[in-house]
Short mmCIF file of C-alpha atoms and ligand atoms in Angstrom, two decimals:
data_model
loop_
_atom_site.label_atom_id
_atom_site.label_comp_id
_atom_site.label_asym_id
_atom_site.label_seq_id
_atom_site.Cartn_x
_atom_site.Cartn_y
_atom_site.Cartn_z
CA MET A 22 28.28 26.68 -7.80
CA THR A 23 25.21 25.04 -7.79
CA SER A 24 24.27 23.39 -11.39
CA ALA A 25 21.04 21.97 -12.65
CA ILE A 26 19.44 18.54 -10.87
CA ARG A 27 19.09 16.25 -13.44
CA THR A 28 15.50 14.76 -13.03
CA SER A 29 14.54 11.25 -14.15
CA GLY A 30 11.78 10.47 -17.53
CA GLY A 31 9.48 7.85 -16.96
CA ALA A 32 6.92 6.39 -19.51
CA GLN A 33 4.39 7.65 -21.23
CA HIS A 34 1.91 5.44 -19.84
CA ALA A 35 1.40 2.82 -17.75
CA SER A 36 -0.32 -0.43 -17.45
CA ILE A 37 -0.93 -3.53 -15.55
CA LEU A 38 0.42 -6.56 -18.31
CA GLY A 39 -0.41 -9.91 -15.87
CA VAL A 40 -1.77 -11.14 -13.39
CA GLY A 41 -1.18 -14.42 -10.84
CA VAL A 42 -2.46 -16.04 -7.36
CA TYR A 43 -2.63 -18.58 -4.84
CA ARG A 44 -4.97 -19.90 -3.00
CA PRO A 45 -4.32 -21.29 -0.04
CA SER A 46 -4.69 -25.58 -0.13
CA ARG A 47 -7.24 -25.53 3.24
CA ILE A 48 -11.15 -24.59 2.18
CA VAL A 49 -13.47 -24.03 6.37
CA THR A 50 -16.70 -24.16 5.19
CA ASN A 51 -19.59 -22.79 7.23
CA ALA A 52 -19.87 -26.24 8.84
CA GLU A 53 -16.16 -25.47 9.90
CA ILE A 54 -16.69 -21.89 11.50
CA CYS A 55 -20.53 -22.63 13.40
CA GLU A 56 -18.23 -25.20 15.59
CA HIS A 57 -16.96 -22.39 16.74
CA ILE A 58 -19.86 -19.33 17.22
CA ASP A 59 -23.82 -19.58 17.58
CA SER A 60 -24.50 -18.85 13.53
CA SER A 61 -25.22 -20.13 11.01
CA ASP A 62 -24.22 -21.45 7.03
CA GLU A 63 -27.87 -19.93 5.96
CA TRP A 64 -27.35 -17.10 8.36
CA ILE A 65 -24.00 -16.50 6.52
CA ARG A 66 -24.47 -17.34 3.24
CA THR A 67 -27.85 -14.17 3.44
CA ARG A 68 -25.25 -11.84 4.74
CA SER A 69 -22.36 -11.89 3.95
CA GLY A 70 -21.83 -13.99 0.35
CA ILE A 71 -19.68 -16.99 1.84
CA VAL A 72 -20.47 -19.91 1.42
CA SER A 73 -15.91 -21.26 2.37
CA ARG A 74 -12.89 -19.43 2.47
CA ARG A 75 -9.09 -20.94 1.97
CA TRP A 76 -6.99 -20.77 5.74
CA ALA A 77 -3.43 -20.76 4.95
CA THR A 78 -1.61 -24.52 5.97
CA PRO A 79 2.06 -23.03 8.79
CA GLU A 80 3.50 -23.97 5.41
CA GLU A 81 2.13 -20.98 3.19
CA THR A 82 3.81 -17.80 4.30
CA VAL A 83 3.45 -14.77 4.46
CA ALA A 84 6.47 -15.03 1.92
CA SER A 85 5.65 -18.11 0.49
CA MET A 86 2.16 -17.08 -1.47
CA SER A 87 3.19 -14.11 -2.54
CA VAL A 88 6.51 -15.41 -3.94
CA ALA A 89 4.06 -18.49 -5.98
CA ALA A 90 1.34 -15.69 -7.08
CA GLY A 91 4.31 -13.35 -8.09
CA GLY A 92 6.20 -15.34 -9.96
CA LYS A 93 2.38 -16.54 -11.49
CA ALA A 94 1.98 -13.20 -12.55
CA LEU A 95 6.28 -12.41 -14.07
CA ALA A 96 4.87 -15.18 -16.30
CA SER A 97 2.23 -14.35 -17.29
CA ALA A 98 3.66 -10.52 -17.92
CA GLY A 99 6.84 -12.52 -19.68
CA ILE A 100 9.26 -10.36 -18.12
CA GLN A 101 12.68 -11.49 -15.76
CA ALA A 102 12.15 -11.78 -12.67
CA ASP A 103 15.99 -9.48 -12.73
CA GLN A 104 13.96 -6.96 -14.61
CA VAL A 105 11.49 -6.17 -11.67
CA ASP A 106 13.31 -2.90 -10.46
CA CYS A 107 10.08 -2.38 -7.39
CA VAL A 108 8.21 -4.72 -5.17
CA LEU A 109 5.74 -3.32 -3.04
CA VAL A 110 3.56 -6.02 -0.41
CA SER A 111 0.53 -4.07 0.63
CA THR A 112 -0.76 -6.21 3.47
CA VAL A 113 -1.76 -6.63 7.37
CA SER A 114 -1.40 -9.20 8.61
CA HIS A 115 2.38 -9.60 8.71
CA PHE A 116 3.84 -10.05 11.81
CA SER A 117 7.63 -8.75 11.45
CA GLN A 118 7.43 -4.99 11.22
CA THR A 119 10.92 -4.66 10.14
CA PRO A 120 12.71 -5.78 7.23
CA ALA A 121 9.94 -4.98 5.35
CA ILE A 122 8.87 -8.56 4.15
CA ALA A 123 9.09 -7.49 0.35
CA THR A 124 12.68 -7.85 0.61
CA THR A 125 12.35 -11.56 1.33
CA ILE A 126 9.92 -12.12 -1.65
CA ALA A 127 12.35 -9.88 -4.52
CA SER A 128 14.81 -11.79 -3.41
CA GLU A 129 13.11 -15.63 -3.27
CA ILE A 130 11.32 -14.39 -6.16
CA GLY A 131 15.13 -13.80 -8.34
CA THR A 132 14.42 -9.62 -8.90
CA ASP A 133 18.57 -8.49 -9.17
CA GLY A 134 19.17 -6.66 -5.54
CA ALA A 135 15.29 -4.70 -6.81
CA ALA A 136 13.52 -2.00 -4.18
CA ALA A 137 11.33 -3.36 -1.90
CA MET A 138 8.51 -2.20 0.52
CA ASP A 139 5.34 -3.06 2.74
CA ILE A 140 2.47 -1.16 2.15
CA SER A 141 -0.29 -0.84 4.98
CA ALA A 142 -3.55 0.83 3.25
CA ALA A 143 -5.83 -2.93 4.61
CA CYS A 144 -8.13 -3.61 2.20
CA ALA A 145 -7.23 -0.76 0.14
CA GLY A 146 -4.05 -2.03 -0.02
CA PHE A 147 -4.14 -3.08 -3.91
CA CYS A 148 -5.26 0.40 -5.07
CA TYR A 149 -2.57 1.95 -3.44
CA GLY A 150 0.30 0.14 -4.51
CA VAL A 151 -1.54 -0.10 -8.30
CA GLU A 152 -0.78 3.94 -7.65
CA LEU A 153 2.57 4.30 -6.49
CA ALA A 154 3.58 2.12 -9.12
CA GLN A 155 2.08 3.50 -12.19
CA SER A 156 3.79 7.10 -10.60
CA MET A 157 7.29 5.14 -10.34
CA VAL A 158 6.93 4.11 -14.15
CA ARG A 159 6.07 6.96 -15.41
CA GLY A 160 7.94 9.33 -13.14
CA GLY A 161 10.88 7.35 -14.15
CA SER A 162 12.04 5.74 -11.09
CA ALA A 163 10.72 2.34 -12.04
CA THR A 164 10.46 0.20 -15.53
CA TYR A 165 9.13 -2.50 -13.59
CA VAL A 166 7.27 -2.64 -10.66
CA LEU A 167 5.72 -6.64 -8.69
CA VAL A 168 2.48 -5.39 -5.87
CA ILE A 169 1.39 -7.53 -4.34
CA GLY A 170 -1.35 -7.85 -2.03
CA VAL A 171 -1.12 -10.70 0.64
CA GLU A 172 -2.96 -11.62 3.23
CA ARG A 173 -2.92 -14.32 6.40
CA LEU A 174 -6.19 -12.97 8.24
CA SER A 175 -6.88 -15.92 9.66
CA ASP A 176 -3.76 -15.79 12.28
CA LEU A 177 -5.91 -11.81 12.99
CA THR A 178 -9.13 -13.74 13.23
CA ASP A 179 -10.57 -14.80 16.83
CA LEU A 180 -12.97 -18.51 16.09
CA LYS A 181 -15.50 -16.96 18.95
CA ASP A 182 -16.49 -13.99 17.52
CA ARG A 183 -19.21 -13.68 15.78
CA SER A 184 -19.25 -10.85 13.89
CA THR A 185 -16.12 -11.07 12.41
CA ALA A 186 -15.08 -15.34 12.49
CA PHE A 187 -17.07 -16.30 8.66
CA LEU A 188 -15.60 -12.96 7.01
CA PHE A 189 -12.95 -12.86 6.74
CA GLY A 190 -9.52 -15.67 4.63
CA ASP A 191 -6.37 -15.96 3.01
CA GLY A 192 -4.65 -15.18 0.00
CA ALA A 193 -1.57 -13.66 -1.71
CA GLY A 194 -2.63 -11.97 -5.68
CA ALA A 195 -0.25 -10.03 -8.22
CA VAL A 196 0.14 -7.90 -10.62
CA VAL A 197 3.17 -6.05 -12.93
CA VAL A 198 2.56 -2.40 -14.08
CA GLY A 199 4.95 -1.93 -16.53
CA PRO A 200 4.91 0.67 -19.10
CA SER A 201 2.91 0.38 -22.17
CA GLU A 202 1.90 2.45 -25.72
CA GLU A 203 -2.19 3.55 -24.25
CA PRO A 204 -3.10 4.66 -20.79
CA GLY A 205 -3.94 1.51 -18.94
CA ILE A 206 -4.57 2.81 -15.15
CA GLY A 207 -6.46 5.69 -14.69
CA PRO A 208 -6.20 8.40 -12.20
CA VAL A 209 -6.62 7.46 -8.20
CA VAL A 210 -9.36 8.96 -6.69
CA TRP A 211 -7.82 7.82 -3.01
CA GLY A 212 -8.35 8.29 0.84
CA SER A 213 -9.01 8.01 4.83
CA ASP A 214 -10.25 9.20 7.12
CA GLY A 215 -8.54 8.15 10.41
CA GLY A 216 -11.27 10.21 12.83
CA ALA A 217 -13.91 6.90 12.06
CA ALA A 218 -9.86 4.13 12.65
CA ASP A 219 -12.36 2.76 15.59
CA LEU A 220 -14.69 0.66 13.71
CA ILE A 221 -12.10 -2.26 12.49
CA ARG A 222 -8.52 -2.00 14.40
CA GLN A 223 -6.28 -4.30 15.87
CA LYS A 224 -7.49 -4.84 18.71
CA ALA A 225 -4.69 -3.75 21.38
CA PRO A 226 -1.63 -2.62 19.33
CA TRP A 227 1.11 -5.67 19.81
CA ASP A 228 4.02 -3.48 22.49
CA ASP A 229 -0.09 -3.62 24.70
CA ALA A 230 -0.09 -8.01 23.48
CA LEU A 231 2.74 -7.97 25.00
CA SER A 232 2.45 -6.44 29.00
CA SER A 233 -2.00 -7.88 28.92
CA GLY A 234 -1.08 -11.33 26.92
CA GLU A 235 -4.61 -10.18 25.07
CA TYR A 236 -4.27 -11.27 21.15
CA PRO A 237 -4.32 -8.98 18.72
CA TYR A 238 -7.81 -10.02 17.30
CA LEU A 239 -9.82 -7.80 14.54
CA VAL A 240 -12.87 -6.25 15.45
CA MET A 241 -15.01 -4.40 13.27
CA GLN A 242 -18.01 -2.36 14.32
CA GLY A 243 -19.52 -5.00 10.92
CA ASN A 244 -22.52 -2.33 10.60
CA PRO A 245 -20.73 1.31 10.81
CA VAL A 246 -18.11 -0.52 8.07
CA PHE A 247 -20.60 -1.37 5.53
CA ARG A 248 -23.08 1.38 5.34
CA TRP A 249 -20.33 3.66 4.84
CA ALA A 250 -18.81 0.39 2.10
CA SER A 251 -22.51 0.13 0.68
CA TYR A 252 -22.89 4.05 0.02
CA ALA A 253 -19.74 6.20 0.52
CA MET A 254 -17.37 4.05 -1.61
CA ALA A 255 -20.50 4.41 -4.61
CA LYS A 256 -19.57 7.91 -4.96
CA VAL A 257 -15.84 7.51 -5.13
CA ALA A 258 -15.91 5.09 -8.27
CA GLU A 259 -18.48 7.60 -10.33
CA GLU A 260 -15.41 10.01 -9.04
CA ALA A 261 -12.39 7.38 -10.74
CA LEU A 262 -14.44 6.54 -13.88
CA GLU A 263 -15.38 11.09 -14.22
CA ARG A 264 -12.25 11.46 -13.47
CA ALA A 265 -10.86 8.44 -16.39
CA GLY A 266 -13.52 10.00 -18.41
CA VAL A 267 -15.40 6.24 -19.46
CA SER A 268 -18.20 6.34 -18.92
CA ILE A 269 -20.51 3.63 -17.23
CA ALA A 270 -21.70 1.60 -20.85
CA ASP A 271 -18.27 1.95 -21.97
CA LEU A 272 -17.55 -0.48 -18.68
CA ASP A 273 -17.10 -4.09 -18.85
CA ALA A 274 -15.85 -4.83 -15.21
CA PHE A 275 -17.10 -4.26 -11.99
CA ILE A 276 -13.78 -5.68 -9.30
CA PRO A 277 -14.48 -4.14 -6.36
CA HIS A 278 -12.46 -4.88 -3.05
CA GLN A 279 -14.84 -8.84 -1.77
CA ALA A 280 -15.69 -7.00 1.37
CA ASN A 281 -18.87 -8.36 1.59
CA MET A 282 -21.41 -9.98 -1.08
CA ARG A 283 -24.01 -7.29 -0.30
CA ILE A 284 -21.81 -4.68 0.00
CA THR A 285 -20.84 -5.31 -3.42
CA ASP A 286 -24.94 -6.18 -4.62
CA ALA A 287 -25.21 -2.30 -3.20
CA MET A 288 -23.06 -0.42 -5.19
CA VAL A 289 -23.75 -2.44 -8.10
CA LYS A 290 -27.11 -0.52 -7.83
CA ALA A 291 -25.90 2.43 -7.27
CA LEU A 292 -23.80 3.01 -9.63
CA LYS A 293 -27.07 1.11 -11.95
CA LEU A 294 -24.44 -0.38 -13.05
CA PRO A 295 -25.99 -1.95 -16.84
CA SER A 296 -25.63 -6.06 -17.15
CA HIS A 297 -23.69 -6.03 -19.31
CA VAL A 298 -21.05 -4.92 -16.40
CA ALA A 299 -19.46 -8.38 -14.66
CA ILE A 300 -19.60 -8.35 -11.74
CA ALA A 301 -16.80 -9.33 -9.53
CA ARG A 302 -17.84 -12.24 -6.44
CA ASP A 303 -14.95 -14.26 -5.92
CA ILE A 304 -15.69 -13.54 -1.75
CA ALA A 305 -17.98 -16.75 -2.09
CA GLU A 306 -14.93 -19.09 -1.96
CA GLN A 307 -12.10 -16.75 -0.93
CA GLY A 308 -13.19 -14.87 2.23
CA ASN A 309 -12.83 -11.37 2.75
CA THR A 310 -8.84 -11.41 1.94
CA SER A 311 -7.57 -7.76 2.20
CA ALA A 312 -5.16 -6.26 -0.11
CA ALA A 313 -5.94 -9.45 -1.99
CA SER A 314 -9.08 -10.10 -2.91
CA ILE A 315 -9.05 -7.72 -5.96
CA PRO A 316 -6.13 -9.33 -7.95
CA LEU A 317 -7.92 -12.98 -6.43
CA ALA A 318 -10.99 -11.22 -7.59
CA MET A 319 -9.43 -10.66 -11.57
CA GLU A 320 -7.73 -13.71 -11.94
CA ARG A 321 -10.66 -15.49 -11.45
CA MET A 322 -12.97 -13.46 -14.20
CA LEU A 323 -10.26 -14.16 -16.18
CA ALA A 324 -9.86 -17.91 -15.69
CA ALA A 325 -13.67 -18.34 -15.90
CA GLY A 326 -13.89 -15.66 -18.93
CA GLU A 327 -16.05 -13.35 -17.79
CA VAL A 328 -13.79 -10.65 -18.98
CA LYS A 329 -10.61 -10.64 -21.26
CA SER A 330 -7.90 -9.32 -21.13
CA GLY A 331 -7.80 -5.17 -22.90
CA ASP A 332 -10.95 -4.88 -21.76
CA THR A 333 -12.39 -1.72 -19.05
CA ALA A 334 -12.45 -2.79 -15.09
CA LEU A 335 -13.68 -0.58 -12.56
CA ILE A 336 -11.64 -1.04 -9.54
CA ILE A 337 -12.24 0.32 -5.54
CA GLY A 338 -10.65 -1.24 -2.41
CA PHE A 339 -11.60 0.65 1.25
CA GLY A 340 -11.19 -1.01 4.43
CA ALA A 341 -9.58 -0.25 7.96
CA GLY A 342 -8.59 4.11 8.37
CA LEU A 343 -11.32 4.78 6.79
CA VAL A 344 -8.74 3.71 3.59
CA TYR A 345 -10.40 3.96 0.46
CA ALA A 346 -8.69 4.38 -3.55
CA ALA A 347 -10.87 3.16 -6.95
CA GLN A 348 -9.39 3.08 -10.44
CA VAL A 349 -10.64 2.94 -14.23
CA ILE A 350 -7.72 0.13 -15.42
CA ARG A 351 -7.05 -2.37 -18.80
CA VAL A 352 -7.60 -6.42 -17.89
CA PRO A 353 -4.05 -7.54 -18.47
O1 UT7 B 406 -13.42 -5.61 4.84
C1 UT7 B 406 -13.21 -4.39 4.30
C2 UT7 B 406 -13.56 -4.29 6.05
N1 UT7 B 406 -14.70 -4.63 6.17
C3 UT7 B 406 -15.72 -4.21 5.81
O2 UT7 B 406 -16.55 -4.15 5.11
C4 UT7 B 406 -17.59 -5.79 6.09
C5 UT7 B 406 -18.86 -4.96 6.54
N2 UT7 B 406 -19.43 -5.21 7.19
C6 UT7 B 406 -20.07 -6.58 7.00
O3 UT7 B 406 -19.50 -6.98 6.28
C7 UT7 B 406 -21.89 -6.74 8.08
O4 UT7 B 406 -21.91 -5.95 9.00
C8 UT7 B 406 -20.87 -8.17 8.63
C9 UT7 B 406 -21.71 -9.46 7.53
C10 UT7 B 406 -20.23 -8.71 9.55
C11 UT7 B 406 -22.30 -7.71 9.64
O5 UT7 B 406 -23.43 -8.73 8.61
P1 UT7 B 406 -25.53 -6.60 9.17
O6 UT7 B 406 -25.90 -7.55 8.43
O7 UT7 B 406 -24.56 -5.98 9.74
O8 UT7 B 406 -25.36 -7.71 11.12
P2 UT7 B 406 -25.01 -7.08 11.66
O9 UT7 B 406 -24.47 -7.29 13.08
O10 UT7 B 406 -26.59 -5.74 11.65
O11 UT7 B 406 -26.12 -7.73 12.53
C12 UT7 B 406 -27.92 -8.83 12.94
C13 UT7 B 406 -28.28 -9.33 13.60
C14 UT7 B 406 -27.69 -8.74 14.83
O12 UT7 B 406 -28.80 -9.51 15.89
P3 UT7 B 406 -29.84 -8.47 16.11
O13 UT7 B 406 -29.68 -8.04 17.12
O14 UT7 B 406 -30.39 -8.69 14.99
O15 UT7 B 406 -30.79 -10.40 16.42
C15 UT7 B 406 -26.46 -10.25 15.41
O16 UT7 B 406 -26.34 -10.97 16.87
O17 UT7 B 406 -27.39 -10.75 13.34
C16 UT7 B 406 -26.79 -10.71 14.63
N3 UT7 B 406 -25.49 -12.19 13.93
C17 UT7 B 406 -25.06 -13.29 13.55
N4 UT7 B 406 -26.08 -13.89 13.79
C18 UT7 B 406 -25.99 -15.66 13.31
C19 UT7 B 406 -24.18 -11.33 13.80
N5 UT7 B 406 -23.30 -12.14 13.67
C20 UT7 B 406 -23.67 -12.95 13.30
C21 UT7 B 406 -23.37 -14.31 12.88
N6 UT7 B 406 -24.44 -15.35 13.01
N7 UT7 B 406 -21.95 -14.89 12.87
#
């Protein structure tokens, strides 16, 4: 005998309800970076927009930074930890593959045994997490999802590699995604190009590293990545606006992955963003923090009064694998 399988119905709409961040305590200046590579403060500022970055101390782990950021996001959303049904953690710099660090974070933050998993989508990881979370909320598999982007890229940075040593930073940013009266997260435009996976990658897989003794630092062909990000990603951003039915005139803020200030500038120009659109520029003091960069930048803009709750923002992440994802959101 066959009986119909019941399906779960979710909320009609989902939104980002709160944001929280953790910025590591140690500020690393360009002068300190230049102790290891042949470069200058001026070159780094001009080519990347980075003035300083933050690197985690040994105590500031992927888990501890995530718990701190996640706790603030819950407080900002007015949600208790035991209301969280799922914890999604986007990271490429947690070195233990199993169990997922999301499980530890879900426990330490005080969820009631929430589902938990890690996402590996590099610098698009936060936008991937937001899309998965809103699909869960609208599909009925979760009411509240905690999405965390967290990195300790300093652990994967070769201090002697002048093409990357100045670029990366550490930190965590978290949001709570849950049901809402009005739509708060537009359709995602996302994808990948594994054919170009060589452009940013670990120098060697961990198993090779074990046998060869060569540490698997991040290596990058910066210029092709720069060109791809500056031009192809503007089209992805335009498509996200179009799919959300939001015109550039109605946009309040642009919060791209903080890869390089010049990439942000090139996208602003290609999108012809008018001067009323607030532009995220967190990279100046935070460096490129991959999956953490968008929530970190959003929080700084809120704290500085550059955006306010309810504003319409375009977010876009892009990076290794050549993964990308963009969507229009309401700022929490
Ligand atoms: O997070 C997502 C993925 N990552 C990104 O989106 C990052 C994308 N790429 C970039 O941000 C840029 O490519 C970098 C900031 C990494 C490099 O900037 P660039 O303008 O692409 O520089 P380049 O690699 O084309 O090098 C230009 C020049 C070269 O010298 P010559 O050949 O013109 O004489 C390099 O040797 O700059 C030189 N150079 C440096 N000089 C001083 C390269 N690195 C350095 C350095 N200090 N650290």
